[in-house]
PDB file of C-alpha atoms in Angstrom:
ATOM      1  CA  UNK A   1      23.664  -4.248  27.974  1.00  0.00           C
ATOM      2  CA  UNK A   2      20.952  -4.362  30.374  1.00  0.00           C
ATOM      3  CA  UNK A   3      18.836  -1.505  28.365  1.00  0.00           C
ATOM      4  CA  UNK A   4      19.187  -3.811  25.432  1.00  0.00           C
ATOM      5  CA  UNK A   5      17.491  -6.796  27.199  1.00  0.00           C
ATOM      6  CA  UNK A   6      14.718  -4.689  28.344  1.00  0.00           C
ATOM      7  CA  UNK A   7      14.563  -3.230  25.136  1.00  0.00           C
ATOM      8  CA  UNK A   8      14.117  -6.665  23.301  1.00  0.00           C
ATOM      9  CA  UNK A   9      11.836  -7.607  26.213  1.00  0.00           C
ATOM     10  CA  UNK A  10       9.290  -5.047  25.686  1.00  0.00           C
ATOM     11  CA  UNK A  11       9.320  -5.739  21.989  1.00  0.00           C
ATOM     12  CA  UNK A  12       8.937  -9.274  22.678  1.00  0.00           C
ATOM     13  CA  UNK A  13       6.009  -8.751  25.238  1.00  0.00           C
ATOM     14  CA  UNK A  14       3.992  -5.798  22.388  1.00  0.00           C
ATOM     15  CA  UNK A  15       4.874  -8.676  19.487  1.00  0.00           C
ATOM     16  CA  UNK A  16       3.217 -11.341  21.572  1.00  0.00           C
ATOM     17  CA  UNK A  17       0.374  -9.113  22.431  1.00  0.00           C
ATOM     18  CA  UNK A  18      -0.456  -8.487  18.743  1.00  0.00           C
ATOM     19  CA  UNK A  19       0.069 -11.945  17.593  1.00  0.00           C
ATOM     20  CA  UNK A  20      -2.299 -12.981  20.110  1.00  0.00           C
ATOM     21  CA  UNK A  21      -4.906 -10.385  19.001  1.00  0.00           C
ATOM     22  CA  UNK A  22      -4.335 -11.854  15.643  1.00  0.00           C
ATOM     23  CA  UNK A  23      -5.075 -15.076  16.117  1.00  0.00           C
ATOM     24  CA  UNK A  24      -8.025 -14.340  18.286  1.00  0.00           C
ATOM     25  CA  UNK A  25      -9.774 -12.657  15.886  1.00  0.00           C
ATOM     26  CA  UNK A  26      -8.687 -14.541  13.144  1.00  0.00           C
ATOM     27  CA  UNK A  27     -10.560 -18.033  15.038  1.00  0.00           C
ATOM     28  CA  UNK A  28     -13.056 -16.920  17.161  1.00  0.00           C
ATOM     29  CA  UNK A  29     -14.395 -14.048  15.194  1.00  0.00           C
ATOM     30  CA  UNK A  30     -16.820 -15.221  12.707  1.00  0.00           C
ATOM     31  CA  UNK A  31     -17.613 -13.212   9.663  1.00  0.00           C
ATOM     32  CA  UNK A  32     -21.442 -12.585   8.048  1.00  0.00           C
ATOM     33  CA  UNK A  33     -22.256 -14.317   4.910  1.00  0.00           C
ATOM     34  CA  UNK A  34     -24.276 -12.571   2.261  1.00  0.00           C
ATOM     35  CA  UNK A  35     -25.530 -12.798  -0.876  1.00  0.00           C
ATOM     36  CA  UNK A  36     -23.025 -10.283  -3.235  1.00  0.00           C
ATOM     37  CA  UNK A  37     -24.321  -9.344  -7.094  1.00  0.00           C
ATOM     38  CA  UNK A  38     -21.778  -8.159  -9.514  1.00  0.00           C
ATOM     39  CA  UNK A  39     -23.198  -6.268 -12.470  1.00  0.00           C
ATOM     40  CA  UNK A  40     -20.446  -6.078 -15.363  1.00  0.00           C
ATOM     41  CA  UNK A  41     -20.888  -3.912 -18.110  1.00  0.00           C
ATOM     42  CA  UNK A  42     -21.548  -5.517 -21.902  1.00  0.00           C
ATOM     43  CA  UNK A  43     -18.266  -2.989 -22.770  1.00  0.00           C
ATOM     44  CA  UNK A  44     -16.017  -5.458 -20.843  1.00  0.00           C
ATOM     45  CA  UNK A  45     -16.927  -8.118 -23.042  1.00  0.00           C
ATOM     46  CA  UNK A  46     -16.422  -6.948 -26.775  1.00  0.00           C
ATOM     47  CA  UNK A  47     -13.335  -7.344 -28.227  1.00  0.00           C
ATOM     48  CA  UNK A  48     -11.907  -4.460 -30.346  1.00  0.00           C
TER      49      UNK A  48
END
């Protein structure tokens, strides 16, 4: 039994880890914003 706890506890501790890296990046990173152009093709358009 005591492998399993320190089994679990690693996972615990690498799941914690990437949850915080996670959520770091996902509020203190912000992203660039730009200007984007789509051209679409008159083909897309006509029924047939």
């Amino acid at each position: 039994m005591p492998s399993l706890f320190r089994f679990l506890t690693v996972v615990g501790i690498i799941a914690g880890v990437i949850y915080g890296v996670i959520f770091s990046l996902a509020n203190f990173v912000t992203p660039k914003s730009r200007e984007m152009t789509v051209t679409i093709p008159a083909d897309k358009f006509l029924k047939r």
